[in-house]
CSV table of N, CA and C in Angstrom, one decimal:
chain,number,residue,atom,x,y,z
A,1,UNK,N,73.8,15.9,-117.0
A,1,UNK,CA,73.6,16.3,-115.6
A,1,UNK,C,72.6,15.5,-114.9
A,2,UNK,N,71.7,15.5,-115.6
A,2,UNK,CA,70.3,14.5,-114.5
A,2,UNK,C,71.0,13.5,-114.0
A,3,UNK,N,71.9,12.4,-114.7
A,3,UNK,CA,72.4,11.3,-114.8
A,3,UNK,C,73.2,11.6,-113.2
A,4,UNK,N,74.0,12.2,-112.9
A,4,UNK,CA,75.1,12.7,-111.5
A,4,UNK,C,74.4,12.8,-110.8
A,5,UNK,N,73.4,13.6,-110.4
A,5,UNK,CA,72.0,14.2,-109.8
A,5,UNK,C,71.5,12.9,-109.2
A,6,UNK,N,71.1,12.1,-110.0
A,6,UNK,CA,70.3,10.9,-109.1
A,6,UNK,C,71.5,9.9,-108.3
A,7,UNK,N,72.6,10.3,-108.8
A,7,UNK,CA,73.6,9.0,-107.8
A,7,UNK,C,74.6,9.7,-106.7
A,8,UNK,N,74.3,10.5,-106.6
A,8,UNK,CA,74.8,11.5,-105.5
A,8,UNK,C,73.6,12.4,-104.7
A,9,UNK,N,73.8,11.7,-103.6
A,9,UNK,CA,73.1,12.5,-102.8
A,9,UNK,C,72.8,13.9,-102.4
A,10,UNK,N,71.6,14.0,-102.3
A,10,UNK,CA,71.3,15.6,-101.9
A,10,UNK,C,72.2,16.2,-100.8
A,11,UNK,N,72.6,16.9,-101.0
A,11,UNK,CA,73.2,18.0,-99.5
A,11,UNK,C,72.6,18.1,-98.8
A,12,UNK,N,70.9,18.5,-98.6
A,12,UNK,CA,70.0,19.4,-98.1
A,12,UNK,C,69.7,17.3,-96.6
A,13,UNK,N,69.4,16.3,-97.9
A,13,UNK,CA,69.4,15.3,-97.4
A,13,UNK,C,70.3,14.9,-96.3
A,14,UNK,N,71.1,15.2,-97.0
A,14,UNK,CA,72.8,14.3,-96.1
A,14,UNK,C,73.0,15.3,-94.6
A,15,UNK,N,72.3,16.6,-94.5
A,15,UNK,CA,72.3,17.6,-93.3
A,15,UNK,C,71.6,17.3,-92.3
A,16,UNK,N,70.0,16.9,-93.4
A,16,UNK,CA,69.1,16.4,-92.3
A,16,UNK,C,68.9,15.4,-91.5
A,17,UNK,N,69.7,14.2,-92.3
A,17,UNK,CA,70.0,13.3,-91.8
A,17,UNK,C,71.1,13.2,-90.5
A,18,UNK,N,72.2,13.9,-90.7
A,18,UNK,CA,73.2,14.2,-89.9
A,18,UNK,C,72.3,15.1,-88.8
A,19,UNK,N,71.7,15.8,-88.7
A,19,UNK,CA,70.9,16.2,-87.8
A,19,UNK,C,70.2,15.5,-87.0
A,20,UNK,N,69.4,14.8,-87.4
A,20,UNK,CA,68.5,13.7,-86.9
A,20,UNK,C,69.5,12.9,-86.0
A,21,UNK,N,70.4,12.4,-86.9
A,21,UNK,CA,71.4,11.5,-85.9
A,21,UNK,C,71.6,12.1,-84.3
A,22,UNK,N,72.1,13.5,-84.8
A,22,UNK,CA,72.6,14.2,-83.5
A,22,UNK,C,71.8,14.1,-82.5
A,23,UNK,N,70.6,14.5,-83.2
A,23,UNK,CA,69.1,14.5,-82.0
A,23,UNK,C,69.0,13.6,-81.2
A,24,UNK,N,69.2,12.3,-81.8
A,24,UNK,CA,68.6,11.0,-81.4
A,24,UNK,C,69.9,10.9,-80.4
A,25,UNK,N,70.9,10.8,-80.6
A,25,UNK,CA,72.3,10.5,-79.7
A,25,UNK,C,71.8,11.8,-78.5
A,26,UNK,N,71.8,12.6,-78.4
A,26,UNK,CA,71.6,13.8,-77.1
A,26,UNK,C,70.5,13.0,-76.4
A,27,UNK,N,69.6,12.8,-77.1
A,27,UNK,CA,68.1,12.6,-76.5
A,27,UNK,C,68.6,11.1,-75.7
A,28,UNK,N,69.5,10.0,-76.5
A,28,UNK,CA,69.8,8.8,-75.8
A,28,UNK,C,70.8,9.1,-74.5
A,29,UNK,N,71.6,10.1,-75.0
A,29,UNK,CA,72.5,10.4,-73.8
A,29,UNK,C,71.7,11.2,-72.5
A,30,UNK,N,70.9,11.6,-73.0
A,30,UNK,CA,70.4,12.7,-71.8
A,30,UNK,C,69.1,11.5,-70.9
A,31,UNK,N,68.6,10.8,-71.5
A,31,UNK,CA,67.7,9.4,-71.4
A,31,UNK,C,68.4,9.1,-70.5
A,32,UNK,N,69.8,8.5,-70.6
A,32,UNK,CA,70.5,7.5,-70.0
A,32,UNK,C,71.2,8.1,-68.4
A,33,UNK,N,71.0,9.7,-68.7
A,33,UNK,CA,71.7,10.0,-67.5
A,33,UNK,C,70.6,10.5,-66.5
A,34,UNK,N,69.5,10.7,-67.1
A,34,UNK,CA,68.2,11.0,-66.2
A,34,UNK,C,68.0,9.7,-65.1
A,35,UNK,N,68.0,8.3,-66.6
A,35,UNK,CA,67.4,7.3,-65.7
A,35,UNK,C,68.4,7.0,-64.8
A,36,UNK,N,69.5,7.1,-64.4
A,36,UNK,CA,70.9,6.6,-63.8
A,36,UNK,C,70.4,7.4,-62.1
A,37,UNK,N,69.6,8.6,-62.2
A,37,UNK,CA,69.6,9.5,-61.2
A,37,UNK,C,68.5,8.9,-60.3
A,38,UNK,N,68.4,8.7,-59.2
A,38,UNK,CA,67.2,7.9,-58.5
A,38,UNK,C,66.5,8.5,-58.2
A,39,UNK,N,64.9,8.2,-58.2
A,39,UNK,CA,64.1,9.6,-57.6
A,39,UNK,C,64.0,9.1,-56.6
A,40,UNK,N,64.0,10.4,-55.6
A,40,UNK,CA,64.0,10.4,-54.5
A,40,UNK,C,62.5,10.8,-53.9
A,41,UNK,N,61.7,10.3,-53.2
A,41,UNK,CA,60.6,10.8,-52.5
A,41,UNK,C,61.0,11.3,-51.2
A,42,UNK,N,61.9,11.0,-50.5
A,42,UNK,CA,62.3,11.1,-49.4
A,42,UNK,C,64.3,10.8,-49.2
A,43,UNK,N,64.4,11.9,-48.4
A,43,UNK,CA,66.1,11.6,-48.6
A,43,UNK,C,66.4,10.5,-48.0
A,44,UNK,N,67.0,10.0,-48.5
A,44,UNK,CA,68.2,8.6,-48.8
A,44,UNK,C,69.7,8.5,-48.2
A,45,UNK,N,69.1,7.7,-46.9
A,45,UNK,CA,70.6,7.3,-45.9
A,45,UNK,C,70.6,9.1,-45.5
A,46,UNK,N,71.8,9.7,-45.4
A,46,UNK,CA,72.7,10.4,-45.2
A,46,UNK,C,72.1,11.5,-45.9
A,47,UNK,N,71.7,12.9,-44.9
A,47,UNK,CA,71.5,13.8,-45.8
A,47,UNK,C,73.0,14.8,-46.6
A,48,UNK,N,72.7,15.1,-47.3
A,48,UNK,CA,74.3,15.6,-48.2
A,48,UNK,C,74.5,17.1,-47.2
A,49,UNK,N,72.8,17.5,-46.6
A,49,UNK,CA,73.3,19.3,-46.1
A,49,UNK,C,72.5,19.1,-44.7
A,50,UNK,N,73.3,19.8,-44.4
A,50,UNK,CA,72.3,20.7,-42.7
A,50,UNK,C,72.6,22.0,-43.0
A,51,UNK,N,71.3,22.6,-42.0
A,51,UNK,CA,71.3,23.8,-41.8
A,51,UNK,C,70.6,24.4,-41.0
A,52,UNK,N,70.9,25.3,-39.6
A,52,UNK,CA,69.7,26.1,-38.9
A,52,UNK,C,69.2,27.3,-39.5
A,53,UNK,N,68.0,27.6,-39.5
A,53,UNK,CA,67.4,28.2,-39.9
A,53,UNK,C,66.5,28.6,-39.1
A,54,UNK,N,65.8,29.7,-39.0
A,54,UNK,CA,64.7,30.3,-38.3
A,54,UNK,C,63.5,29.8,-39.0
A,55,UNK,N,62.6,29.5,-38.3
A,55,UNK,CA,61.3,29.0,-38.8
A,55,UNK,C,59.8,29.5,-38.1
A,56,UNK,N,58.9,29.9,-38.9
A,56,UNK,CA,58.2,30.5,-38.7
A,56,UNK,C,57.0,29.4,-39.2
A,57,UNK,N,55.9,29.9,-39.2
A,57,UNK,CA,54.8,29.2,-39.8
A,57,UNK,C,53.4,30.2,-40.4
A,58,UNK,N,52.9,29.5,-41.7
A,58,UNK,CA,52.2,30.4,-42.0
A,58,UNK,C,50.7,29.0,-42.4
A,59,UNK,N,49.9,30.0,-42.9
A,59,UNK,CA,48.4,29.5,-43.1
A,59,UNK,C,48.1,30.5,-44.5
A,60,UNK,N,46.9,29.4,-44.6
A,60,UNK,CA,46.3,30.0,-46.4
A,60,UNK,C,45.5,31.3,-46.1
A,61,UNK,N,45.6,32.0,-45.4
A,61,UNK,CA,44.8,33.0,-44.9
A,61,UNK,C,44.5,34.3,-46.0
A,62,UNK,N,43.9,35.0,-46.5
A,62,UNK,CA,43.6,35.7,-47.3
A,62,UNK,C,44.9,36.8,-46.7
A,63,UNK,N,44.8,37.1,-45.7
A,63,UNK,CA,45.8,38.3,-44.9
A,63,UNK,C,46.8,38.3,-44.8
A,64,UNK,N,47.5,36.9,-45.6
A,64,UNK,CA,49.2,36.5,-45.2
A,64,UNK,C,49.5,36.0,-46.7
A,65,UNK,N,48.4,36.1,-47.8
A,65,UNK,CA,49.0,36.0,-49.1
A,65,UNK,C,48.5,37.4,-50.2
A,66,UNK,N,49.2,37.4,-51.2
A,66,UNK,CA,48.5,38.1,-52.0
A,66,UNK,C,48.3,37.3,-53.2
A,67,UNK,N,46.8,37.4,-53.7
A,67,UNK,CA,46.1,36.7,-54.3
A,67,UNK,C,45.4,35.8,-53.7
A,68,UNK,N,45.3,34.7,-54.6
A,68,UNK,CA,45.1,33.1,-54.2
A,68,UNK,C,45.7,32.8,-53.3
A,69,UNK,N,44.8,32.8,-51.8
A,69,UNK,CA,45.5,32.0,-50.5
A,69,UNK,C,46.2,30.4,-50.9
A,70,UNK,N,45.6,29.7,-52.0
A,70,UNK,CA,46.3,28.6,-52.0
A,70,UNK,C,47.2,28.4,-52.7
A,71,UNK,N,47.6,29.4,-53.6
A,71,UNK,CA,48.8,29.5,-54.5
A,71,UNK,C,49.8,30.0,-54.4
A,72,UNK,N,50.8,29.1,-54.2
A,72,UNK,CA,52.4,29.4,-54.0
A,72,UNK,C,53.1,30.0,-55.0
A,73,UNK,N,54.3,30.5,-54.5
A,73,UNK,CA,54.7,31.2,-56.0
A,73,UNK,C,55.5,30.8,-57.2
A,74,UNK,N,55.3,29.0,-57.0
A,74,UNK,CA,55.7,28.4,-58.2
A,74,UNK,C,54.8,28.1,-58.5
A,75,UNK,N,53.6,28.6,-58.3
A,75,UNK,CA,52.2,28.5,-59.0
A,75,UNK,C,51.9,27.1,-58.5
A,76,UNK,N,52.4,26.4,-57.4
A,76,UNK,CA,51.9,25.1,-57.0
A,76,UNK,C,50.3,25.8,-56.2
A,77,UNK,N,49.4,24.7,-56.1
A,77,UNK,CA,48.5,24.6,-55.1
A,77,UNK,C,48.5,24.2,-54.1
A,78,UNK,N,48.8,24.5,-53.0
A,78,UNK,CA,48.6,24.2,-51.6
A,78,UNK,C,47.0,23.4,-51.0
A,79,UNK,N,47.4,22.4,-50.8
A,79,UNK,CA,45.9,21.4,-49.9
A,79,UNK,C,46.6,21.9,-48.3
A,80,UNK,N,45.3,22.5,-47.5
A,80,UNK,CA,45.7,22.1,-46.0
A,80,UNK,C,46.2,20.8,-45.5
A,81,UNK,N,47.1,20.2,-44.8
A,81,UNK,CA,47.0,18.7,-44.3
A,81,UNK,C,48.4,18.5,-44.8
A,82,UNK,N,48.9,19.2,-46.3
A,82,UNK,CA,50.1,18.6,-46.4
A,82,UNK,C,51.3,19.3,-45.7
A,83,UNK,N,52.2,18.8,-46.1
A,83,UNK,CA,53.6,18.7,-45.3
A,83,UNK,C,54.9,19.4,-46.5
A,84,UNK,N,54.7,21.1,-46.4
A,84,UNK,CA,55.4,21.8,-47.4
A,84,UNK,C,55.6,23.0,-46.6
A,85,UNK,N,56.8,23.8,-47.2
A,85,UNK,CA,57.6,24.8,-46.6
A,85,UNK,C,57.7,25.5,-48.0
A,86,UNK,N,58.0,27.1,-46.9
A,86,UNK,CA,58.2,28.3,-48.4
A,86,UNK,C,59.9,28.0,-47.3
A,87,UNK,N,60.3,29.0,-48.7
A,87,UNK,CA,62.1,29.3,-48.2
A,87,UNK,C,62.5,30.0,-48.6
A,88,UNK,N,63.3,31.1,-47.6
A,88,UNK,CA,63.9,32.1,-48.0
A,88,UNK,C,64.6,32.1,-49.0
A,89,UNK,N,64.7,33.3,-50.1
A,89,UNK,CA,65.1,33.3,-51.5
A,89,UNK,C,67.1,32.9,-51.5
A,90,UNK,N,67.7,33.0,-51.1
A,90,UNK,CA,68.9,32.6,-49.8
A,90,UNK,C,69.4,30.9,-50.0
A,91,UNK,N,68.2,30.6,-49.5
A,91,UNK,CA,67.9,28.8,-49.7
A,91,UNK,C,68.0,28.6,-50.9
A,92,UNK,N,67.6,29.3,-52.2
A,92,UNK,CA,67.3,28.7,-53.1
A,92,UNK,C,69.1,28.3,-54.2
A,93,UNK,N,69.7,29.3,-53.5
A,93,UNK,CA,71.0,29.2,-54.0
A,93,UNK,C,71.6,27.2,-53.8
A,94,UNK,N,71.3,27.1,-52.5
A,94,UNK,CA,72.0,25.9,-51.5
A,94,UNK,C,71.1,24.9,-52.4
A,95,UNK,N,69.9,24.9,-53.0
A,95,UNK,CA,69.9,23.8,-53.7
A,95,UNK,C,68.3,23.2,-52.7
A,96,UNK,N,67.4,24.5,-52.3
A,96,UNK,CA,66.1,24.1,-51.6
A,96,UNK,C,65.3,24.8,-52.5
A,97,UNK,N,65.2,24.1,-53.6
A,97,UNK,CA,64.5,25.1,-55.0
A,97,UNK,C,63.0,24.0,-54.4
A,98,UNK,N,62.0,24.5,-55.8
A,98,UNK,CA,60.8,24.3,-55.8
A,98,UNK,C,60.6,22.6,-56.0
A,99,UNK,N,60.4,21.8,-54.9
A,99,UNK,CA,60.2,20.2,-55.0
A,99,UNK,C,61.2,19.6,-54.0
A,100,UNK,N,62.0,20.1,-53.8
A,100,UNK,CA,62.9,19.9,-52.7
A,100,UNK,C,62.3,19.1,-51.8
A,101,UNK,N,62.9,18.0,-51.5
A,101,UNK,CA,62.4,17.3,-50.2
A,101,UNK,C,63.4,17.4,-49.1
A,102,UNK,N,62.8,17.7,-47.0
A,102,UNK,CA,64.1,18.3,-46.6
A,102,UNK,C,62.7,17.6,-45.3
A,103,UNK,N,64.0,17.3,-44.3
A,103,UNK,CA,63.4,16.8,-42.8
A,103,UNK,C,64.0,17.8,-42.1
A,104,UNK,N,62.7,17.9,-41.7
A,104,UNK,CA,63.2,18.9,-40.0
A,104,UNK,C,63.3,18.6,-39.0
A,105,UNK,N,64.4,18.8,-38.0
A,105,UNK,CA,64.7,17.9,-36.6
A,105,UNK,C,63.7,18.5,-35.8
A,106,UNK,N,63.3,17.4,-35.2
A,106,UNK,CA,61.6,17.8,-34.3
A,106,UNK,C,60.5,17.6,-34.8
A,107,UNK,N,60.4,17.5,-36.0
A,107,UNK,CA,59.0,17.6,-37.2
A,107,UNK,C,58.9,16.2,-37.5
A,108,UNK,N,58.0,15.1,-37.4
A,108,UNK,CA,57.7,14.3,-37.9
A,108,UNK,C,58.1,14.3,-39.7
A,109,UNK,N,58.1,13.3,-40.3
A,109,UNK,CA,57.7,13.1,-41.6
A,109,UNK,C,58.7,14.0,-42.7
A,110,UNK,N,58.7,14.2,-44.0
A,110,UNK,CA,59.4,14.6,-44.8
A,110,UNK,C,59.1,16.0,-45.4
A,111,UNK,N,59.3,17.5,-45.6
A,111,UNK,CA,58.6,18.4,-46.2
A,111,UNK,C,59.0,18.8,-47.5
A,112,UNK,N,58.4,19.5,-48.1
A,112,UNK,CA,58.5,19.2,-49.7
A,112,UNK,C,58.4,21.4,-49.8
A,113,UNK,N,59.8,21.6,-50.6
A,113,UNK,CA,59.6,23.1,-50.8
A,113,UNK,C,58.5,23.5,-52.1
A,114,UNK,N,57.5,24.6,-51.5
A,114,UNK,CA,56.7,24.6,-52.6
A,114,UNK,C,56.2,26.0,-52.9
A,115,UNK,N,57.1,26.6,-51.9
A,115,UNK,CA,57.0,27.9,-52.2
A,115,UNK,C,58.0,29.2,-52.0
A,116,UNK,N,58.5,30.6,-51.9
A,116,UNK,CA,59.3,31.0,-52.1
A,116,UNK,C,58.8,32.2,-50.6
A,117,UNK,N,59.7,32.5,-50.1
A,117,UNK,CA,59.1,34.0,-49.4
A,117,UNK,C,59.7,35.3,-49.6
A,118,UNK,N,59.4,36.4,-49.4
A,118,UNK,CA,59.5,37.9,-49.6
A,118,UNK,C,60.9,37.7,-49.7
A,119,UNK,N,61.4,39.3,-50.5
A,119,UNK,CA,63.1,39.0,-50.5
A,119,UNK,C,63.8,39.4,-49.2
A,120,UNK,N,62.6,40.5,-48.5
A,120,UNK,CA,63.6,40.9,-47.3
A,120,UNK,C,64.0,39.3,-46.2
A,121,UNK,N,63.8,38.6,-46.2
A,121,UNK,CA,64.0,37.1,-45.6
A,121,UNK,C,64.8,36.2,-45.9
A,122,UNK,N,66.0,36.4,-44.6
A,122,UNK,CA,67.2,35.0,-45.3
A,122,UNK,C,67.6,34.1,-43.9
A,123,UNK,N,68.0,33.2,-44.4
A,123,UNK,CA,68.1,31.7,-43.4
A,123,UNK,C,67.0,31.6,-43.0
A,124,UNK,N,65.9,31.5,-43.8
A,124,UNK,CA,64.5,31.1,-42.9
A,124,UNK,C,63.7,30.4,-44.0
A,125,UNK,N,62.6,29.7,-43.0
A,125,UNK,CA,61.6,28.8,-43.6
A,125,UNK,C,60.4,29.0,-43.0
A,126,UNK,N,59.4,29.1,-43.8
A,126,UNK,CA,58.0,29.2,-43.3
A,126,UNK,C,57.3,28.1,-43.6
A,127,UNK,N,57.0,27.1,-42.6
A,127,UNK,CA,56.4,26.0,-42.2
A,127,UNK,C,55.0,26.4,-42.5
A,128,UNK,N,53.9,25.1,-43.6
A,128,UNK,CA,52.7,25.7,-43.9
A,128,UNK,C,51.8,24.7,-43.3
A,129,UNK,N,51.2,25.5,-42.4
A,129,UNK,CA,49.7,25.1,-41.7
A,129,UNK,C,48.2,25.3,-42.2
A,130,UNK,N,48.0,25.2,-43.4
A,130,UNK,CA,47.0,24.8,-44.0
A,130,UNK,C,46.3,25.9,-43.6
A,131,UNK,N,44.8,25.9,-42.8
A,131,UNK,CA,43.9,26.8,-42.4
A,131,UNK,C,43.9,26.7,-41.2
A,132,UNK,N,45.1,26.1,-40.5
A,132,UNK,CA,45.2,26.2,-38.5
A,132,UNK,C,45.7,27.5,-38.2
A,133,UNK,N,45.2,28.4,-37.8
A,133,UNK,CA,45.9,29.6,-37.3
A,133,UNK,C,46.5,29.1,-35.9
A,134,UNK,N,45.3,28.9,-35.3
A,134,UNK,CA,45.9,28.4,-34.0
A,134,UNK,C,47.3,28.0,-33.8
A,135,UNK,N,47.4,26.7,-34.7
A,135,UNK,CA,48.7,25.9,-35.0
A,135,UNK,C,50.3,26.8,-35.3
A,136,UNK,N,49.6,27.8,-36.4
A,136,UNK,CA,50.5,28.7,-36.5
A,136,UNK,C,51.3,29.2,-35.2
A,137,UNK,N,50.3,30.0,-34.5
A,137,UNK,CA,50.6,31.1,-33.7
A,137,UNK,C,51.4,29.7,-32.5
A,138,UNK,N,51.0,29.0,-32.5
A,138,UNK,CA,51.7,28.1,-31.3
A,138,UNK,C,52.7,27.6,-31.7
A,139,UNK,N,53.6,27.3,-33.0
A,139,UNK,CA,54.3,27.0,-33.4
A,139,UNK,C,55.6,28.5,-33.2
A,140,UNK,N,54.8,29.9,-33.3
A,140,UNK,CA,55.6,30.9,-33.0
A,140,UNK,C,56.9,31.1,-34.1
A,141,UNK,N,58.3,31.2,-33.6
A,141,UNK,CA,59.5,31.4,-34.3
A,141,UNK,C,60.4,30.7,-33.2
A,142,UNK,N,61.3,29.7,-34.3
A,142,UNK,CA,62.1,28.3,-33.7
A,142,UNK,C,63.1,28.7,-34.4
A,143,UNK,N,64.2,28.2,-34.0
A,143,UNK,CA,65.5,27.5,-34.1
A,143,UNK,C,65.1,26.4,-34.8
A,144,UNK,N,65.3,26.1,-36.2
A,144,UNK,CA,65.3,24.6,-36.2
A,144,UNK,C,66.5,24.2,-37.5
A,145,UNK,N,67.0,22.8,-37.4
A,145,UNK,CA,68.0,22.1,-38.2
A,145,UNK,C,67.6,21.5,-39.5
A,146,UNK,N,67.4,21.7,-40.9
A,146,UNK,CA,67.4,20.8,-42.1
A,146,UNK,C,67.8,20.5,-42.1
A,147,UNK,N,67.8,19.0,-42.9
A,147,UNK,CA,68.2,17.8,-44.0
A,147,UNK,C,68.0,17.9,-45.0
A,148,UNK,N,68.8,17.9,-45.9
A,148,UNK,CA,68.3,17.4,-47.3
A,148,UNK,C,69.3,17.2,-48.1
């Protein structure tokens, strides 16, 4: 019996190995289809969606969040100055999840979704004004059009 044992392979071997293979093939295939996808910082030619939406604006204000004024509810941090929108829970179906980059007609520059708002809120976006109240309140509640 020892003699058969050393010239035939282990089972336990021949599984692990067939295992391994599999890994490596997923891992190559999933590699190849990640890098094929372009990152986008900003949408590219032709946006694929529009949409109007009500827009509102908000600030890091201790009185308009709970908790951490600067923490959104994918746990991103908010700096005043940048250019990020929360989005009604609604949006998130359409494909304006958390990193989303989307232009708004009228709005300078590109905005990046980085936060979520209450559930009672649908077709809408709350445009973030850092520590401007002012800005906020002049900004008021718009009609406005996405891209992304």
């Amino acid at each position: 019996m020892p003699v058969a044992s050393k010239t035939r392979p282990r089972f336990g071997l021949v599984i692990a190995a067939t295992l391994g293979l599999i890994l490596v093939l997923i891992l190559v295939l999933f590699a190849e289809r990640v890098s094929k996808e372009p990152l986008r910082e900003e949408p590219v030619g032709e946006a694929r969606h529009r949409l109007e939406v009500k827009a509102t604006a908000y600030t890091s204000r201790p009185s308009e969040t709970s908790g951490d004024p600067y923490l959104a509810a994918w746990n991103n941090r908010l700096t005043p100055g940048e250019k990020s929108i929360a989005v009604s829970r609604d949006l998130l179906e359409l494909g304006l999840t958390n990193g989303a980059k989307v232009e708004i007609e009228g709005l300078p520059g590109v905005y990046t979704v980085r936060d979520k708002m209450n559930k009672r809120w649908t077709r809408r976006i709350d445009i973030y004004m850092g520590n401007d109240l002012e800005r906020a309140r002049e900004w008021g509640r718009r009609e406005v059009v996405l891209h992304w």
